[in-house]
Amino acid sequence: MEIYKILVVDDEPDLCEGLKLNLEIEGYEADAAYSAEEALEMDLPSYDLILLDVMMGKMSGFEMARILKRNPATSSIPVIFCTAKNADDDMIAGLNLGADDYVTKPYNIRNILARIKSVLRRTERSGAATPANPVATTKEEVKQKRIIREEGLVIDLDQIVCTIDEVPVRMPRKEFELLSLFMSNPGKIFSREDILQKVWSDEVVVVNRVVDVNVTRLRAKIGKYGKLIVTRSGYGYGFKV
C-alpha cells in the first residue's frame, strides 16, 4: 500500500532529520531539505504535504510559501509552518499566505503528527489534495499502524515496547530506535552514515564503530530473530532483505 509523501524544510539538520525519522516510523515517506532554495529545486508536486520552517537563510519560509501558492502545480499542497516565531501577527501572516496550520517551537512530536493527520484528512475531504493513499482514520487503524510485527518480534511505537514471543524485552533507547528504523523499512539497506544521522543525530561526535557495536548487541538481545537484521559488506545493515 502506498503512503503519503512529506517534505521537511528546515535549516537545522538535526531537527530536520529527527522529524524525518519520526515521520518514517509513523509510516510516511519523508524527505528533508535544509533551505527553501534546496526545496524549490526538488519535485515539489510529488509531495502530499510540506512542513516548512519560517526563519531560514536567504529565503524565508513565508517567501517560499508565496512561491508555492502562486504556482498552479504546487498551490494545492498543504503547508504546515513549524517555527519559533510565536507572535500572533506572525501566525496570522502565515495563515493568510494559505498555510493549513502553524506550529510553534519547541513542539511535541505527537502534537505535530496529530496536526499532520488532521490536515491530510481535511485536504482529502475538500479535494485540495489527491494523496497516494489514505491515512488511518480510526483508533484501531492508528494502533495497527503504530505496531510493527515480524513473526514473534513486535515493537509498539506508542508504548516504546519490544516483545519477543509475547515476552517484554528491556532495551536502551538507541537500540530501540535502531530496531524501529530497521523494522519500519524492511528490505532497505542503510549505510552506517545514514544510521548515525537518523539514530544518533543528537550526538556531537559519534564514530561508525558505534553502529556496529549496537547492531551486535541488538541481534543478541532479540535472540533467534537476530538473523532478520542482515549485513551487506561494504554497505551497511537492513532488515529482512
Tab-separated table of C-alpha atoms in Angstrom:
chain	number	residue	atom	x	y	z
A	1	MET	CA	0.000	0.000	0.000
A	2	GLU	CA	1.313	3.450	-0.935
A	3	ILE	CA	1.751	6.168	1.648
A	4	TYR	CA	1.675	9.935	1.967
A	5	LYS	CA	4.884	11.698	0.984
A	6	ILE	CA	6.024	14.607	3.178
A	7	LEU	CA	8.840	17.140	2.748
A	8	VAL	CA	10.510	18.700	5.808
A	9	VAL	CA	12.174	22.064	5.128
A	10	ASP	CA	14.306	23.434	7.974
A	11	ASP	CA	17.848	24.838	8.192
A	12	GLU	CA	18.549	22.893	11.415
A	13	PRO	CA	19.845	19.499	10.187
A	14	ASP	CA	19.334	17.662	13.495
A	15	LEU	CA	15.738	18.845	13.796
A	16	CYS	CA	15.119	18.049	10.137
A	17	GLU	CA	16.442	14.512	10.406
A	18	GLY	CA	14.644	13.909	13.702
A	19	LEU	CA	11.317	14.877	12.154
A	20	LYS	CA	12.078	12.801	9.065
A	21	LEU	CA	12.817	9.706	11.177
A	22	ASN	CA	9.632	10.102	13.221
A	23	LEU	CA	7.579	10.501	10.053
A	24	GLU	CA	9.120	7.338	8.593
A	25	ILE	CA	8.445	5.427	11.810
A	26	GLU	CA	4.853	6.658	11.621
A	27	GLY	CA	4.533	5.154	8.147
A	28	TYR	CA	5.049	8.152	5.877
A	29	GLU	CA	7.616	8.590	3.129
A	30	ALA	CA	9.700	11.618	4.087
A	31	ASP	CA	12.446	13.770	2.587
A	32	ALA	CA	14.391	16.693	4.007
A	33	ALA	CA	15.685	19.967	2.575
A	34	TYR	CA	17.921	22.312	4.554
A	35	SER	CA	16.867	25.544	2.852
A	36	ALA	CA	13.979	26.960	0.855
A	37	GLU	CA	16.277	27.213	-2.155
A	38	GLU	CA	17.132	23.494	-1.938
A	39	ALA	CA	13.457	22.592	-1.542
A	40	LEU	CA	12.457	24.594	-4.625
A	41	GLU	CA	14.872	22.508	-6.716
A	42	MET	CA	13.011	19.319	-5.749
A	43	ASP	CA	9.992	17.674	-7.393
A	44	LEU	CA	7.533	19.517	-5.159
A	45	PRO	CA	4.314	18.405	-6.927
A	46	SER	CA	5.130	14.836	-5.827
A	47	TYR	CA	4.621	15.726	-2.141
A	48	ASP	CA	1.342	15.472	-0.260
A	49	LEU	CA	2.341	17.918	2.497
A	50	ILE	CA	5.223	20.277	3.357
A	51	LEU	CA	6.467	21.034	6.886
A	52	LEU	CA	8.091	24.448	6.498
A	53	ASP	CA	10.284	26.453	8.861
A	54	VAL	CA	9.866	30.238	8.722
A	55	MET	CA	13.253	31.638	9.740
A	56	MET	CA	15.876	30.246	7.385
A	57	GLY	CA	18.793	31.663	5.373
A	58	LYS	CA	18.386	33.892	2.338
A	59	MET	CA	14.800	32.846	1.652
A	60	SER	CA	12.293	32.582	4.488
A	61	GLY	CA	9.529	30.029	4.755
A	62	PHE	CA	6.989	32.785	4.132
A	63	GLU	CA	8.680	33.650	0.827
A	64	MET	CA	8.770	30.012	-0.209
A	65	ALA	CA	5.077	29.641	0.644
A	66	ARG	CA	4.261	32.618	-1.597
A	67	ILE	CA	6.082	30.923	-4.470
A	68	LEU	CA	4.255	27.639	-3.848
A	69	LYS	CA	0.833	29.286	-3.764
A	70	ARG	CA	1.483	31.262	-6.982
A	71	ASN	CA	2.377	28.120	-8.927
A	72	PRO	CA	-0.673	26.092	-10.091
A	73	ALA	CA	1.393	22.882	-9.859
A	74	THR	CA	2.062	23.390	-6.130
A	75	SER	CA	-0.701	25.723	-4.947
A	76	SER	CA	-2.835	22.889	-3.538
A	77	ILE	CA	-0.058	21.224	-1.500
A	78	PRO	CA	-0.892	21.598	2.229
A	79	VAL	CA	1.702	23.580	4.195
A	80	ILE	CA	2.272	23.471	7.949
A	81	PHE	CA	4.615	26.135	9.303
A	82	CYS	CA	6.912	24.919	12.106
A	83	THR	CA	8.674	27.894	13.626
A	84	ALA	CA	9.982	29.688	16.698
A	85	LYS	CA	8.096	32.822	15.598
A	86	ASN	CA	5.176	32.642	18.005
A	87	ALA	CA	3.716	36.155	17.850
A	88	ASP	CA	0.057	36.410	16.859
A	89	ASP	CA	0.942	38.644	13.899
A	90	ASP	CA	3.349	36.012	12.551
A	91	MET	CA	0.746	33.278	12.907
A	92	ILE	CA	-1.879	35.384	11.134
A	93	ALA	CA	0.602	36.232	8.369
A	94	GLY	CA	1.355	32.551	7.856
A	95	LEU	CA	-2.291	31.561	7.706
A	96	ASN	CA	-3.044	34.436	5.348
A	97	LEU	CA	-0.429	33.039	2.985
A	98	GLY	CA	-2.558	29.906	2.700
A	99	ALA	CA	-0.868	27.704	5.300
A	100	ASP	CA	-3.039	24.920	6.681
A	101	ASP	CA	-1.597	25.051	10.200
A	102	TYR	CA	1.027	26.854	12.275
A	103	VAL	CA	3.047	25.033	14.970
A	104	THR	CA	5.477	26.875	17.242
A	105	LYS	CA	8.799	25.529	18.508
A	106	PRO	CA	9.613	23.734	20.691
A	107	TYR	CA	6.879	21.291	19.798
A	108	ASN	CA	5.901	17.799	20.885
A	109	ILE	CA	6.303	15.183	18.145
A	110	ARG	CA	2.932	13.616	18.985
A	111	ASN	CA	1.306	17.002	18.557
A	112	ILE	CA	2.830	17.591	15.151
A	113	LEU	CA	1.949	14.077	13.972
A	114	ALA	CA	-1.647	14.700	15.025
A	115	ARG	CA	-1.651	18.015	13.139
A	116	ILE	CA	-0.350	16.265	10.024
A	117	LYS	CA	-3.082	13.622	10.140
A	118	SER	CA	-5.717	16.309	10.650
A	119	VAL	CA	-4.522	18.421	7.716
A	120	LEU	CA	-4.245	15.435	5.384
A	121	ARG	CA	-7.738	14.251	6.244
A	122	ARG	CA	-9.135	17.753	5.807
A	123	THR	CA	-7.473	18.349	2.439
A	124	GLU	CA	-8.545	14.922	1.210
A	125	ARG	CA	-12.173	15.635	2.075
A	126	SER	CA	-12.045	19.059	0.419
A	127	GLY	CA	-10.405	17.685	-2.705
A	128	ALA	CA	-7.471	20.078	-2.326
A	129	ALA	CA	-5.039	17.190	-2.485
A	130	THR	CA	-5.082	13.759	-4.064
A	131	PRO	CA	-2.922	11.565	-1.820
A	132	ALA	CA	-1.446	8.260	-2.859
A	133	ASN	CA	-3.407	6.517	-0.122
A	134	PRO	CA	-5.426	7.421	2.982
A	135	VAL	CA	-4.008	7.726	6.475
A	136	ALA	CA	-5.579	5.787	9.317
A	137	THR	CA	-8.806	7.433	10.431
A	138	THR	CA	-9.970	5.185	13.287
A	139	LYS	CA	-8.353	4.414	16.633
A	140	GLU	CA	-7.943	0.780	15.603
A	141	GLU	CA	-6.215	1.706	12.344
A	142	VAL	CA	-3.908	4.146	14.113
A	143	LYS	CA	-2.986	1.477	16.653
A	144	GLN	CA	-2.258	-1.007	13.894
A	145	LYS	CA	-0.007	1.486	12.118
A	146	ARG	CA	1.971	2.032	15.323
A	147	ILE	CA	2.684	-1.657	15.893
A	148	ILE	CA	5.189	-3.473	13.699
A	149	ARG	CA	5.288	-7.264	13.794
A	150	GLU	CA	7.584	-9.834	12.238
A	151	GLU	CA	6.757	-13.331	13.400
A	152	GLY	CA	7.112	-13.199	17.210
A	153	LEU	CA	9.131	-9.977	17.191
A	154	VAL	CA	6.877	-6.974	17.904
A	155	ILE	CA	7.572	-3.297	18.567
A	156	ASP	CA	4.928	-0.863	19.809
A	157	LEU	CA	5.984	2.630	18.722
A	158	ASP	CA	3.485	4.340	21.030
A	159	GLN	CA	4.370	2.448	24.198
A	160	ILE	CA	8.073	2.168	23.245
A	161	VAL	CA	8.000	-1.548	23.991
A	162	CYS	CA	9.605	-4.525	22.291
A	163	THR	CA	8.303	-8.038	22.888
A	164	ILE	CA	9.682	-11.376	21.760
A	165	ASP	CA	7.134	-14.189	21.660
A	166	GLU	CA	4.931	-12.011	23.921
A	167	VAL	CA	7.706	-11.501	26.484
A	168	PRO	CA	8.780	-7.829	27.035
A	169	VAL	CA	12.444	-7.128	26.375
A	170	ARG	CA	14.237	-4.263	28.123
A	171	MET	CA	16.067	-2.231	25.526
A	172	PRO	CA	18.075	1.024	25.734
A	173	ARG	CA	16.729	3.952	23.735
A	174	LYS	CA	19.276	3.755	20.905
A	175	GLU	CA	18.789	0.019	20.424
A	176	PHE	CA	15.007	0.510	20.264
A	177	GLU	CA	15.386	3.374	17.754
A	178	LEU	CA	17.745	1.236	15.696
A	179	LEU	CA	15.296	-1.682	15.658
A	180	SER	CA	12.413	0.706	14.833
A	181	LEU	CA	14.365	2.113	11.892
A	182	PHE	CA	15.100	-1.351	10.505
A	183	MET	CA	11.621	-2.812	11.026
A	184	SER	CA	9.926	0.296	9.589
A	185	ASN	CA	11.917	-0.097	6.378
A	186	PRO	CA	12.084	-3.816	5.521
A	187	GLY	CA	14.219	-4.545	2.501
A	188	LYS	CA	16.214	-1.306	2.709
A	189	ILE	CA	19.955	-1.228	3.363
A	190	PHE	CA	21.130	1.706	5.492
A	191	SER	CA	24.762	2.809	5.389
A	192	ARG	CA	26.478	3.464	8.706
A	193	GLU	CA	26.401	7.174	7.884
A	194	ASP	CA	22.622	7.015	7.310
A	195	ILE	CA	22.115	5.224	10.620
A	196	LEU	CA	24.255	7.741	12.508
A	197	GLN	CA	22.225	10.624	11.066
A	198	LYS	CA	18.880	9.022	11.899
A	199	VAL	CA	19.576	7.437	15.300
A	200	TRP	CA	22.460	9.481	16.707
A	201	SER	CA	21.564	12.876	15.227
A	202	ASP	CA	21.529	14.447	18.711
A	203	GLU	CA	25.123	13.439	19.462
A	204	VAL	CA	28.046	15.788	18.794
A	205	VAL	CA	30.624	13.197	17.680
A	206	VAL	CA	29.873	9.537	17.026
A	207	VAL	CA	32.080	7.130	15.088
A	208	ASN	CA	30.891	4.418	12.709
A	209	ARG	CA	32.055	1.715	15.120
A	210	VAL	CA	29.193	2.666	17.453
A	211	VAL	CA	26.727	1.404	14.832
A	212	ASP	CA	28.457	-1.978	14.576
A	213	VAL	CA	28.542	-2.417	18.355
A	214	ASN	CA	24.857	-1.561	18.765
A	215	VAL	CA	23.791	-3.838	15.906
A	216	THR	CA	25.727	-6.701	17.514
A	217	ARG	CA	24.048	-6.050	20.880
A	218	LEU	CA	20.629	-5.732	19.261
A	219	ARG	CA	20.994	-9.038	17.421
A	220	ALA	CA	21.944	-10.777	20.657
A	221	LYS	CA	19.044	-9.169	22.521
A	222	ILE	CA	16.347	-10.289	20.068
A	223	GLY	CA	17.678	-13.851	20.033
A	224	LYS	CA	16.521	-16.073	17.174
A	225	TYR	CA	15.144	-13.036	15.350
A	226	GLY	CA	18.611	-11.500	15.188
A	227	LYS	CA	19.058	-13.210	11.834
A	228	LEU	CA	16.457	-10.824	10.389
A	229	ILE	CA	18.980	-7.990	10.718
A	230	VAL	CA	21.282	-8.529	7.766
A	231	THR	CA	24.699	-7.139	6.885
A	232	ARG	CA	25.754	-6.098	3.395
A	233	SER	CA	29.543	-5.963	3.493
A	234	GLY	CA	30.813	-2.574	2.430
A	235	TYR	CA	27.336	-1.046	2.501
A	236	GLY	CA	25.597	-1.364	5.859
A	237	TYR	CA	22.631	-3.011	7.544
A	238	GLY	CA	18.987	-3.731	6.832
A	239	PHE	CA	16.013	-5.772	7.977
A	240	LYS	CA	14.768	-8.919	6.253
A	241	VAL	CA	16.339	-8.015	2.902
